[in-house]
Short mmCIF file of C-alpha atoms in Angstrom, two decimals:
data_model
loop_
_atom_site.label_atom_id
_atom_site.label_comp_id
_atom_site.label_asym_id
_atom_site.label_seq_id
_atom_site.Cartn_x
_atom_site.Cartn_y
_atom_site.Cartn_z
CA MET E 280 16.17 -22.62 -6.98
CA LYS E 281 17.43 -19.06 -6.92
CA PHE E 282 14.86 -16.44 -6.74
CA GLY E 283 15.79 -15.45 -10.03
CA GLN E 284 14.62 -18.88 -11.34
CA ASP E 285 11.62 -18.78 -9.09
CA PHE E 286 10.60 -15.06 -10.43
CA GLN E 287 10.78 -16.15 -13.71
CA ALA E 288 9.07 -19.39 -13.19
CA ALA E 289 5.91 -17.46 -11.42
CA LEU E 290 6.04 -14.75 -14.41
CA ASN E 291 5.11 -17.74 -16.69
CA ARG E 292 3.17 -19.81 -14.46
CA ASP E 293 0.04 -17.43 -13.72
CA GLU E 294 -0.45 -17.12 -17.02
CA TYR E 295 0.14 -13.24 -17.11
CA PRO E 296 -0.26 -10.99 -20.34
CA ARG E 297 2.40 -10.72 -22.28
CA GLN E 298 2.81 -6.80 -22.60
CA TRP E 299 2.84 -7.52 -18.03
CA ILE E 300 5.67 -9.82 -18.61
CA ASP E 301 7.84 -7.87 -20.49
CA SER E 302 6.99 -4.82 -18.33
CA ALA E 303 8.69 -7.26 -15.41
CA ILE E 304 11.26 -6.51 -13.15
CA SER E 305 14.43 -7.88 -15.18
CA TYR E 306 16.05 -9.52 -12.19
CA LYS E 307 18.65 -11.64 -14.34
CA LYS E 308 19.41 -8.07 -16.47
CA LEU E 309 19.91 -6.61 -13.45
CA LYS E 310 22.57 -8.63 -11.74
CA LYS E 311 24.70 -8.72 -14.54
CA CYS E 312 24.73 -5.14 -14.52
CA ILE E 313 25.66 -5.37 -10.36
CA LYS E 314 28.38 -6.79 -10.95
CA ARG E 315 29.65 -4.93 -13.91
CA VAL E 316 29.53 -2.05 -10.26
CA GLN E 317 31.26 -4.54 -8.85
CA GLN E 318 34.45 -4.45 -11.01
CA GLU E 319 34.42 -0.76 -11.56
CA LEU E 320 35.03 -0.89 -8.16
CA GLU E 321 37.46 -2.81 -7.64
CA SER E 322 39.23 -1.55 -10.39
CA LEU E 323 38.94 1.85 -8.20
CA GLY E 324 40.60 -0.34 -5.31
CA LEU E 325 37.22 -0.18 -3.47
CA ASP E 326 36.15 -3.29 -3.58
CA LYS E 327 33.51 -4.37 -1.32
CA ASP E 328 35.68 -4.74 2.19
CA THR E 329 37.44 -1.32 1.63
CA LEU E 330 33.90 -0.05 1.47
CA ASN E 331 32.37 -2.36 4.12
CA GLU E 332 35.06 -1.20 6.69
CA LEU E 333 34.66 2.77 5.29
CA TRP E 334 31.18 2.62 6.01
CA GLN E 335 32.11 1.23 9.14
CA HIS E 336 34.33 3.82 10.77
CA VAL E 337 32.63 7.24 9.47
CA GLY E 338 29.65 6.00 11.44
CA SER E 339 26.68 5.08 8.85
CA SER E 340 24.70 3.75 10.91
CA SER E 341 23.91 7.43 12.10
CA ASN E 342 22.92 8.68 8.29
CA ASP E 343 20.07 11.10 8.18
CA LYS E 344 16.97 10.47 6.35
CA GLU E 345 18.53 11.25 2.61
CA GLY E 346 21.24 8.56 3.48
CA VAL E 347 24.59 11.05 4.11
CA SER E 348 27.15 10.01 6.64
CA ALA E 349 27.54 12.44 9.31
CA ASP E 350 31.00 13.74 8.99
CA MET E 351 30.19 13.87 5.19
CA ARG E 352 33.47 11.47 4.60
CA LEU E 353 31.74 9.43 2.27
CA GLN E 354 28.65 9.36 0.94
CA TYR E 355 26.79 7.50 -2.08
CA SER E 356 23.51 10.05 -2.61
CA LEU E 357 21.23 11.04 -5.45
CA ASN E 358 21.25 13.27 -8.23
CA VAL E 359 17.55 13.49 -9.75
CA THR E 360 16.80 16.10 -12.56
CA GLY E 361 13.23 15.68 -13.80
CA ASN E 362 12.05 12.30 -14.93
CA VAL E 363 15.22 11.34 -17.09
CA LYS E 364 18.70 11.41 -15.42
CA PHE E 365 18.42 9.32 -12.48
CA THR E 366 22.45 9.84 -11.05
CA PRO E 367 23.62 7.83 -7.93
CA ARG E 368 27.06 10.10 -6.73
CA LEU E 369 29.75 8.70 -4.44
CA THR E 370 31.86 10.82 -2.80
CA ILE E 371 34.98 10.60 -0.34
CA ALA E 372 36.41 13.56 1.21
CA ILE E 373 40.33 14.38 0.33
CA ASP E 374 42.52 17.12 2.09
CA PRO E 375 42.69 20.12 -0.02
CA ILE E 376 46.21 20.19 0.30
CA ASP E 377 47.69 17.64 -1.44
CA GLY E 378 44.40 15.91 -2.11
CA SER E 379 44.77 13.18 0.25
CA PRO E 380 42.10 10.73 0.94
CA ILE E 381 40.88 11.98 4.37
CA ASP E 382 40.62 8.36 6.21
CA ALA E 383 43.46 6.18 7.85
CA TRP E 384 41.85 2.52 6.74
CA LEU E 385 42.68 2.79 3.18
CA SER E 386 45.13 1.13 1.32
CA LYS E 387 47.98 2.37 -0.27
CA ASP E 388 46.86 1.29 -3.50
CA THR E 389 43.21 2.42 -3.02
CA LYS E 390 44.41 6.02 -1.63
CA ARG E 391 46.73 5.99 -4.36
CA VAL E 392 43.58 6.33 -7.46
CA LEU E 393 41.79 8.44 -5.37
CA GLN E 394 44.54 10.85 -5.72
CA ARG E 395 45.18 10.69 -8.81
CA LEU E 396 41.35 11.20 -9.41
CA ALA E 397 41.60 14.09 -7.01
CA LYS E 398 44.78 16.22 -8.96
CA SER E 399 42.85 15.48 -12.22
CA SER E 400 39.72 16.76 -11.35
CA THR E 401 41.74 19.90 -11.48
CA THR E 402 42.94 19.89 -14.97
CA VAL E 403 40.28 18.51 -16.62
CA ASP E 404 36.66 19.60 -17.44
CA ASN E 405 33.82 19.05 -15.51
CA SER E 406 32.36 16.61 -18.39
CA SER E 407 34.46 13.78 -16.84
CA GLY E 408 32.32 13.07 -14.64
CA VAL E 409 35.23 14.41 -11.72
CA ARG E 410 33.37 16.55 -9.14
CA ASN E 411 35.56 18.46 -6.53
CA ASN E 412 33.56 20.24 -3.93
CA SER E 413 34.42 22.22 -1.19
CA VAL E 414 32.87 21.03 1.99
CA ALA E 415 33.41 24.19 5.29
CA GLY E 416 32.92 24.01 8.41
CA GLN E 417 35.14 19.85 9.35
CA SER E 418 36.88 19.64 12.34
CA ASP E 419 40.88 19.24 12.05
CA ASN E 420 40.52 15.60 12.95
CA LEU E 421 38.92 13.72 10.70
CA GLY E 422 41.51 10.98 10.51
CA SER E 423 42.08 8.04 12.83
CA ALA E 424 43.29 8.10 15.90
CA GLY E 425 46.04 5.26 16.54
CA GLU E 426 46.56 4.15 13.76
CA ASN E 427 50.15 3.23 12.43
CA ASP E 428 52.32 5.41 10.28
CA GLN E 429 51.71 2.66 7.24
CA SER E 430 47.94 2.68 7.33
CA ARG E 431 48.26 6.59 7.44
CA SER E 432 50.53 7.12 4.44
CA ASP E 433 49.11 9.06 1.24
CA GLY E 434 49.72 7.40 -1.24
CA ASP E 435 52.64 8.31 -3.81
CA HIS E 436 53.28 11.75 -1.76
CA GLY E 437 54.69 9.81 1.18
CA THR E 438 52.27 11.99 3.53
CA ASN E 439 51.10 11.58 6.89
CA ILE E 440 47.32 13.17 6.96
CA ASP E 441 47.48 13.75 11.18
CA ASP E 442 51.25 13.85 11.47
CA PRO E 443 51.58 16.36 14.07
CA GLY E 444 53.68 18.82 11.79
CA HIS E 445 51.38 19.15 8.86
CA ASP E 446 50.09 22.16 8.67
CA ASN E 447 46.40 22.26 8.97
CA SER E 448 45.53 25.93 9.37
CA ASN E 449 44.59 26.86 5.42
CA GLY E 450 43.49 22.85 5.43
CA ARG E 451 41.59 20.45 6.93
CA GLY E 452 40.84 22.90 9.54
CA ASP E 453 38.77 25.17 8.06
CA HIS E 454 37.49 23.26 5.18
CA LEU E 455 37.62 19.85 3.29
CA GLU E 456 36.98 18.99 -0.25
CA THR E 457 35.43 15.94 -1.83
CA ILE E 458 35.66 14.04 -4.92
CA GLU E 459 33.33 12.43 -7.24
CA ILE E 460 34.11 8.98 -7.73
CA PRO E 461 33.46 8.62 -11.42
CA LEU E 462 31.29 5.31 -12.06
CA THR E 463 29.31 4.72 -14.80
CA SER E 464 27.64 1.33 -14.29
CA ASP E 465 25.70 1.73 -11.06
CA SER E 466 23.86 4.72 -13.32
CA GLU E 467 22.99 2.19 -15.32
CA PHE E 468 21.56 0.18 -12.73
CA PHE E 469 19.26 2.54 -11.67
CA GLN E 470 17.92 4.15 -14.98
CA ILE E 471 16.74 -0.03 -16.14
CA LEU E 472 14.79 -0.25 -12.78
CA ARG E 473 13.65 3.35 -12.54
CA ARG E 474 11.95 2.89 -16.46
CA GLU E 475 10.98 -0.21 -15.41
CA LEU E 476 9.21 0.70 -12.11
CA ALA E 477 7.61 3.50 -14.99
CA ASP E 478 6.43 0.21 -17.18
CA LEU E 479 4.77 -1.57 -13.98
CA ASP E 480 2.88 1.57 -13.05
CA ARG E 481 1.18 2.16 -16.85
CA VAL E 482 0.22 -1.58 -16.65
CA GLN E 483 -1.32 -1.08 -13.14
CA GLN E 484 -2.86 2.73 -14.08
CA SER E 485 -4.21 0.66 -17.70
CA GLU E 486 -5.93 -2.10 -15.91
CA ARG E 487 -7.38 -0.14 -13.27
CA HIS E 488 -8.77 2.09 -15.55
CA ARG E 489 -10.25 -1.49 -17.53
CA LEU E 490 -11.42 -2.37 -13.81
CA GLU E 491 -13.34 0.64 -13.24
CA GLN E 492 -14.72 0.32 -16.24
CA GLU E 493 -15.99 -2.49 -15.30
CA ILE E 494 -17.52 -1.73 -12.01
CA VAL E 495 -19.18 1.33 -13.79
CA LYS E 496 -20.75 -0.80 -16.42
CA LEU E 497 -22.17 -2.63 -14.11
CA GLY E 498 -23.40 -0.65 -11.20
CA HIS E 499 -25.19 1.08 -14.26
CA GLU E 500 -27.10 -2.45 -14.37
CA LEU E 501 -27.85 -3.02 -10.78
CA ARG E 502 -29.51 0.83 -11.28
CA ASP E 503 -31.89 -0.13 -14.22
CA LEU E 504 -32.51 -2.89 -12.34
CA LYS E 505 -33.97 -1.17 -9.23
CA ALA E 506 -35.51 1.20 -10.91
CA SER E 507 -38.02 -1.60 -12.80
CA LYS E 508 -40.95 -2.08 -11.14
CA SER E 509 -41.70 -5.99 -11.86
CA LYS E 510 -41.54 -8.78 -9.48
CA LYS E 511 -38.76 -10.27 -10.53
CA SER E 512 -37.08 -7.08 -10.74
CA LYS E 513 -37.83 -6.70 -7.35
CA GLN E 514 -37.05 -10.44 -6.07
CA GLU E 515 -33.69 -10.08 -8.16
CA ILE E 516 -32.53 -6.95 -5.73
CA GLU E 517 -33.27 -8.64 -3.07
CA ALA E 518 -31.24 -11.10 -4.49
CA TRP E 519 -28.35 -8.94 -4.62
CA ARG E 520 -28.21 -7.06 -1.35
CA GLN E 521 -27.77 -10.72 -0.01
CA ILE E 522 -24.45 -11.27 -1.76
CA LEU E 523 -23.13 -7.95 -1.50
CA GLU E 524 -23.97 -8.51 1.88
CA LEU E 525 -21.91 -11.45 2.04
CA TYR E 526 -19.31 -9.66 0.20
CA SER E 527 -18.82 -6.51 2.86
CA ASP E 528 -19.07 -9.53 5.39
CA ALA E 529 -16.15 -11.17 3.57
CA GLU E 530 -13.48 -8.15 3.95
CA VAL E 531 -11.88 -9.62 0.74
CA PHE E 532 -9.21 -6.53 0.54
CA LEU E 533 -10.15 -4.60 3.16
CA SER E 534 -10.15 -5.38 6.80
CA SER E 535 -11.75 -3.36 10.09
CA HIS E 536 -10.40 -5.95 12.84
CA GLU E 537 -7.98 -3.96 14.69
CA ALA E 538 -5.72 -7.08 14.39
CA ASP E 539 -4.91 -6.37 10.82
CA ALA E 540 -6.84 -3.25 9.92
CA GLY E 541 -6.27 -2.28 6.38
CA SER E 542 -5.52 -3.34 2.99
CA ARG E 543 -4.46 -7.26 2.85
CA ASP E 544 -2.22 -8.68 0.80
CA TYR E 545 -2.40 -10.58 -1.67
CA THR E 546 -2.46 -13.80 -0.19
CA HIS E 547 -4.85 -13.33 2.45
CA ALA E 548 -7.60 -11.26 0.18
CA GLN E 549 -7.12 -14.67 -1.96
CA GLU E 550 -8.36 -16.13 1.25
CA HIS E 551 -10.80 -14.33 1.82
CA PHE E 552 -12.19 -14.45 -1.51
CA GLN E 553 -12.39 -18.23 -1.52
CA THR E 554 -14.09 -18.59 1.58
CA PHE E 555 -16.89 -15.87 0.36
CA ASN E 556 -17.09 -17.82 -3.43
CA LYS E 557 -17.89 -21.04 -0.75
CA THR E 558 -20.46 -19.31 1.45
CA LEU E 559 -21.74 -18.16 -1.77
CA ALA E 560 -22.18 -21.11 -3.10
CA THR E 561 -24.00 -22.69 -0.36
CA GLN E 562 -26.62 -19.36 -0.58
CA ARG E 563 -27.20 -20.16 -4.88
CA ASN E 564 -27.93 -23.84 -4.10
CA GLY E 565 -30.12 -22.80 -1.26
CA VAL E 566 -32.50 -19.85 -0.93
CA LEU E 567 -30.85 -17.51 -3.28
CA LYS E 568 -32.52 -17.93 -6.74
CA LEU E 569 -31.25 -15.84 -9.99
CA SER E 570 -32.36 -15.57 -13.39
CA LYS E 571 -29.64 -15.94 -16.24
CA PRO E 572 -29.27 -12.62 -16.65
CA ALA E 573 -28.65 -11.69 -13.23
CA ALA E 574 -26.57 -14.84 -12.23
CA ASP E 575 -24.52 -13.20 -16.00
CA SER E 576 -23.94 -9.88 -14.01
CA LEU E 577 -22.66 -12.14 -10.95
CA GLY E 578 -20.11 -13.78 -12.83
CA ARG E 579 -18.81 -10.62 -13.91
CA PHE E 580 -18.95 -9.50 -10.23
CA LEU E 581 -16.66 -12.32 -9.41
CA ASN E 582 -14.16 -12.19 -12.50
CA ILE E 583 -13.58 -8.29 -11.73
CA ASN E 584 -12.56 -9.64 -8.35
CA VAL E 585 -10.44 -11.92 -10.13
CA LYS E 586 -8.28 -9.54 -12.35
CA LEU E 587 -7.82 -7.50 -9.05
CA LEU E 588 -6.39 -10.49 -7.09
CA ARG E 589 -4.57 -11.23 -9.87
CA LEU E 590 -3.00 -7.45 -10.49
CA MET E 591 -2.28 -7.67 -6.77
CA LYS E 592 -0.33 -10.61 -7.27
CA PHE E 593 1.55 -9.28 -9.90
CA GLN E 594 2.53 -6.46 -8.05
CA ASP E 595 3.89 -8.23 -4.70
CA ILE E 596 5.93 -10.14 -7.03
CA ASN E 597 8.15 -7.74 -8.68
CA ARG E 598 8.19 -5.54 -5.33
CA THR E 599 9.79 -9.02 -4.57
CA ALA E 600 12.09 -8.54 -7.01
CA LEU E 601 12.70 -4.85 -6.07
CA SER E 602 14.24 -5.35 -2.13
CA LYS E 603 15.69 -8.69 -3.28
CA ILE E 604 17.72 -7.15 -6.28
CA MET E 605 18.45 -3.89 -4.45
CA LYS E 606 19.58 -6.18 -1.17
CA LYS E 607 21.80 -8.21 -3.50
CA PHE E 608 23.36 -4.56 -5.16
CA ASP E 609 24.31 -3.61 -1.70
CA LYS E 610 25.95 -6.53 -0.90
CA ARG E 611 28.15 -7.16 -3.34
CA THR E 612 28.67 -3.46 -4.19
CA ALA E 613 28.60 -2.27 0.01
CA LEU E 614 27.46 0.98 -1.89
CA HIS E 615 24.57 1.13 0.92
CA ALA E 616 22.01 2.04 -1.79
CA GLN E 617 19.15 1.11 0.27
CA SER E 618 19.89 3.40 2.93
CA SER E 619 20.42 6.37 -0.03
CA ILE E 620 18.71 5.38 -2.87
CA GLN E 621 15.95 3.29 -2.46
CA SER E 622 13.10 6.16 -0.96
CA SER E 623 13.43 7.64 -3.93
CA LEU E 624 12.46 4.71 -6.40
CA ILE E 625 9.58 4.12 -3.78
CA THR E 626 7.73 7.11 -4.56
CA ALA E 627 7.15 5.56 -7.69
CA PRO E 628 3.22 5.36 -8.86
CA TYR E 629 3.53 1.70 -9.51
CA LEU E 630 5.47 1.24 -5.36
CA ALA E 631 2.90 4.07 -2.86
CA GLN E 632 -0.58 3.74 -4.75
CA ASP E 633 -2.56 1.30 -2.72
CA LEU E 634 -3.87 -0.59 -5.56
CA ALA E 635 -7.04 -2.65 -3.69
CA ARG E 636 -7.95 0.37 -1.80
CA ALA E 637 -8.53 2.53 -4.65
CA THR E 638 -10.27 -0.47 -6.74
CA CYS E 639 -12.07 -0.77 -3.56
CA PHE E 640 -13.45 2.40 -3.10
CA THR E 641 -14.53 2.18 -6.97
CA ILE E 642 -16.70 -1.15 -6.21
CA SER E 643 -17.96 0.82 -2.87
CA GLU E 644 -19.06 3.76 -4.75
CA GLU E 645 -20.59 2.20 -8.66
CA ILE E 646 -21.95 -0.89 -6.50
CA LEU E 647 -22.45 -1.76 -2.57
CA ASN E 648 -23.93 1.95 -2.47
CA VAL E 649 -26.62 0.79 -4.92
CA ILE E 650 -28.14 -1.62 -3.20
CA PRO E 651 -28.39 -0.29 0.59
CA ALA E 652 -27.10 -2.97 2.92
CA LEU E 653 -29.90 -3.22 5.68
CA ASN E 654 -26.75 -4.09 8.54
CA ASP E 655 -26.36 0.39 8.09
CA TYR E 656 -29.76 0.51 9.34
CA LEU E 657 -30.10 -1.57 12.59
CA CYS E 658 -30.95 -0.25 15.70
CA PRO E 659 -27.94 0.06 17.77
CA VAL E 660 -30.63 -1.60 21.06
CA CYS E 661 -32.72 -4.40 19.28
CA PHE E 662 -30.14 -5.15 15.82
CA THR E 663 -33.18 -4.89 13.84
CA ILE E 664 -34.41 -2.63 11.27
CA SER E 665 -34.92 0.73 13.32
CA TRP E 666 -38.48 1.34 11.99
CA LYS E 667 -40.00 3.79 12.69
CA PRO E 668 -36.65 6.23 13.07
CA VAL E 669 -36.23 8.40 15.84
CA ARG E 670 -33.55 10.52 15.46
CA LEU E 671 -32.88 12.28 18.82
CA ARG E 672 -30.96 15.63 19.29
CA CYS E 673 -27.54 13.53 19.74
CA ASN E 674 -28.31 12.81 16.04
CA HIS E 675 -28.00 9.13 16.81
CA ILE E 676 -30.87 6.95 15.46
CA PHE E 677 -32.97 4.10 17.07
CA CYS E 678 -36.35 2.22 15.92
CA ILE E 679 -39.00 3.58 18.12
CA ARG E 680 -40.53 0.93 19.77
CA CYS E 681 -36.83 0.81 21.91
CA ILE E 682 -37.31 4.46 22.62
CA ILE E 683 -40.50 4.00 24.08
CA VAL E 684 -39.00 1.50 26.18
CA LEU E 685 -36.23 3.16 27.40
CA GLN E 686 -38.47 5.99 28.21
CA ARG E 687 -41.00 4.12 30.75
CA ARG E 688 -38.07 2.72 32.49
CA GLY E 689 -36.79 6.08 32.82
CA LYS E 690 -33.47 5.92 30.85
CA THR E 691 -32.78 9.46 29.90
CA HIS E 692 -29.27 8.89 28.60
CA CYS E 693 -28.64 7.66 24.38
CA PRO E 694 -27.08 4.41 24.78
CA LEU E 695 -24.39 5.39 22.49
CA CYS E 696 -23.06 8.57 23.70
CA ARG E 697 -24.75 8.76 27.24
CA GLU E 698 -25.76 11.84 26.64
CA SER E 699 -29.45 13.19 28.18
CA VAL E 700 -31.61 13.01 25.39
CA VAL E 701 -34.20 10.49 25.49
CA MET E 702 -36.56 11.08 27.42
CA GLU E 703 -37.01 14.62 25.44
CA ALA E 704 -37.84 12.61 22.15
CA THR E 705 -41.81 13.39 21.03
CA ALA E 706 -43.29 12.58 17.64
CA ASP E 707 -41.43 15.05 16.29
CA ASN E 708 -38.20 13.71 16.17
CA VAL E 709 -39.27 10.53 14.14
CA ASP E 710 -36.91 10.85 10.74
CA ARG E 711 -39.64 11.01 7.62
CA GLU E 712 -37.57 11.27 4.93
CA LEU E 713 -35.81 7.96 6.51
CA MET E 714 -39.39 6.37 6.75
CA LYS E 715 -39.93 6.78 3.12
CA PHE E 716 -36.28 5.43 2.31
CA PHE E 717 -36.78 2.09 4.31
CA LYS E 718 -39.88 1.47 2.64
CA ASP E 719 -38.13 1.95 -0.78
CA ASN E 720 -35.31 -0.40 -0.03
CA PHE E 721 -36.25 -2.69 2.61
CA LYS E 722 -40.17 -3.38 2.11
CA ALA E 723 -40.16 -6.68 3.70
CA ASP E 724 -38.15 -6.18 7.05
CA VAL E 725 -40.12 -3.16 7.73
CA LYS E 726 -43.56 -5.38 7.39
CA GLN E 727 -41.67 -7.86 9.86
CA LYS E 728 -40.58 -5.27 11.75
CA GLN E 729 -44.08 -3.77 11.45
CA ARG E 730 -45.89 -7.10 12.96
CA GLU E 731 -43.58 -7.48 16.05
CA ASN E 732 -44.27 -3.74 17.23
CA GLU E 733 -47.92 -4.62 17.12
CA LEU E 734 -47.48 -7.68 18.67
CA ALA E 735 -45.43 -5.78 21.67
CA ALA E 736 -47.98 -3.20 21.42
CA GLY E 737 -51.22 -6.07 22.06
CA ILE E 738 -48.39 -7.83 24.89
CA ASP E 739 -48.23 -4.13 26.96
CA ARG E 740 -51.89 -3.53 26.52
CA TRP E 741 -53.04 -6.76 27.39
CA GLY E 742 -50.29 -9.13 29.16
CA ALA E 743 -48.36 -12.19 28.10
CA GLN E 744 -52.03 -13.72 27.18
CA TYR E 745 -52.48 -11.59 23.75
CA GLU E 746 -49.18 -12.84 22.34
CA GLN E 747 -51.31 -16.79 22.63
CA SER E 748 -53.92 -15.36 21.18
CA GLN E 749 -52.98 -14.35 17.72
CA LYS E 750 -51.31 -17.39 17.25
CA CYS E 751 -53.91 -20.04 15.01
CA VAL E 752 -54.85 -23.54 16.63
CA ILE E 753 -56.00 -26.12 14.26
CA MET E 754 -58.76 -28.42 16.38
#
């Protein structure tokens, strides 16, 4: 099955909104445009084989970042004015004396057409679409050495452009001129493509705005829940803390691992979201209990992720369609548009913007930050909550128990940065503000750590038998 059929089937199968489908890349329509470009080039004697041969000999592989050939004999460049005009231009160098193309690889018929265009450019108005431009500083050996005389013929004039007797003193030796091939179908192709990319960008911006509104609304609900002093609300906040920790660990849209750091594509994001859902379902069947309002809020949170995944998938299939149609354009026309023009297309916000990263930032700001994650406040030595938090001069934080142990063992260096700061820590290094934050947000974890610290202190004072004495024995 051809890509065009697969693309249309994907648009219909995934039940995208009608507005989305209408804004998608019109792959079949663009294919028809490519056919017209191909026919127009062939009518000028510039079929794809001729152009491929020409690109090969002018050294297209050494194009600069603008896609312009180094020796200026063949260019397919772009003229962009504002947001409306988007005009590709195909230009070929000509001899300023007689208008013959400066290239020995063109056929007689092709040279004859180009020479006629060059002549007409001196008599027609600029509005005709044919331009005649000077390119200074070119050397006089732009022809191809070693070709036979017939291949060097310049068409109607029968002039050998590399004839040693040909006077170059005021011609190619000092400067050369270019003619612009008056194509219209390629402009139509890129105008359609650019308009559709703009439509896709508007759809994306609109959907992203809706998602952000839903995220902000959910964030307000969690803030209200957190502000409540009821026992039930505290239990639900604790449940939400577990949910959001599972979500952060799943790294659905963004990876922090070195092997695949950065934004995930749709396929991998979908896999990680499914893993998160399975883990969440297991927790909900076990210790995680939610009231109906909290369950409804969780449902909306999951739905936000589903909507984002669907938008990412729609974005991905349109990116693929763009890549495919540009490759087909180059294959059928040999105009090398991908190297010279696609760079201008991909600056469109639809392709340049990282949708997942932008939306995840909003989720982090509006939801994840409402309920702090315990993992962000663990002591880097014992991996439990940093109670009481001791902030060393190097600004690293450890629990007071671990600092005491390090000092007793004569360890002077910070375990993280190796700066000599441990022995100078005193009661003044305890971060009182952070202690209050822990009490407000991690009450159960603080109580557990306090019990562990008391037990450790008793063992230090009374020995290992102290731990045994704290256990209740039923006779």
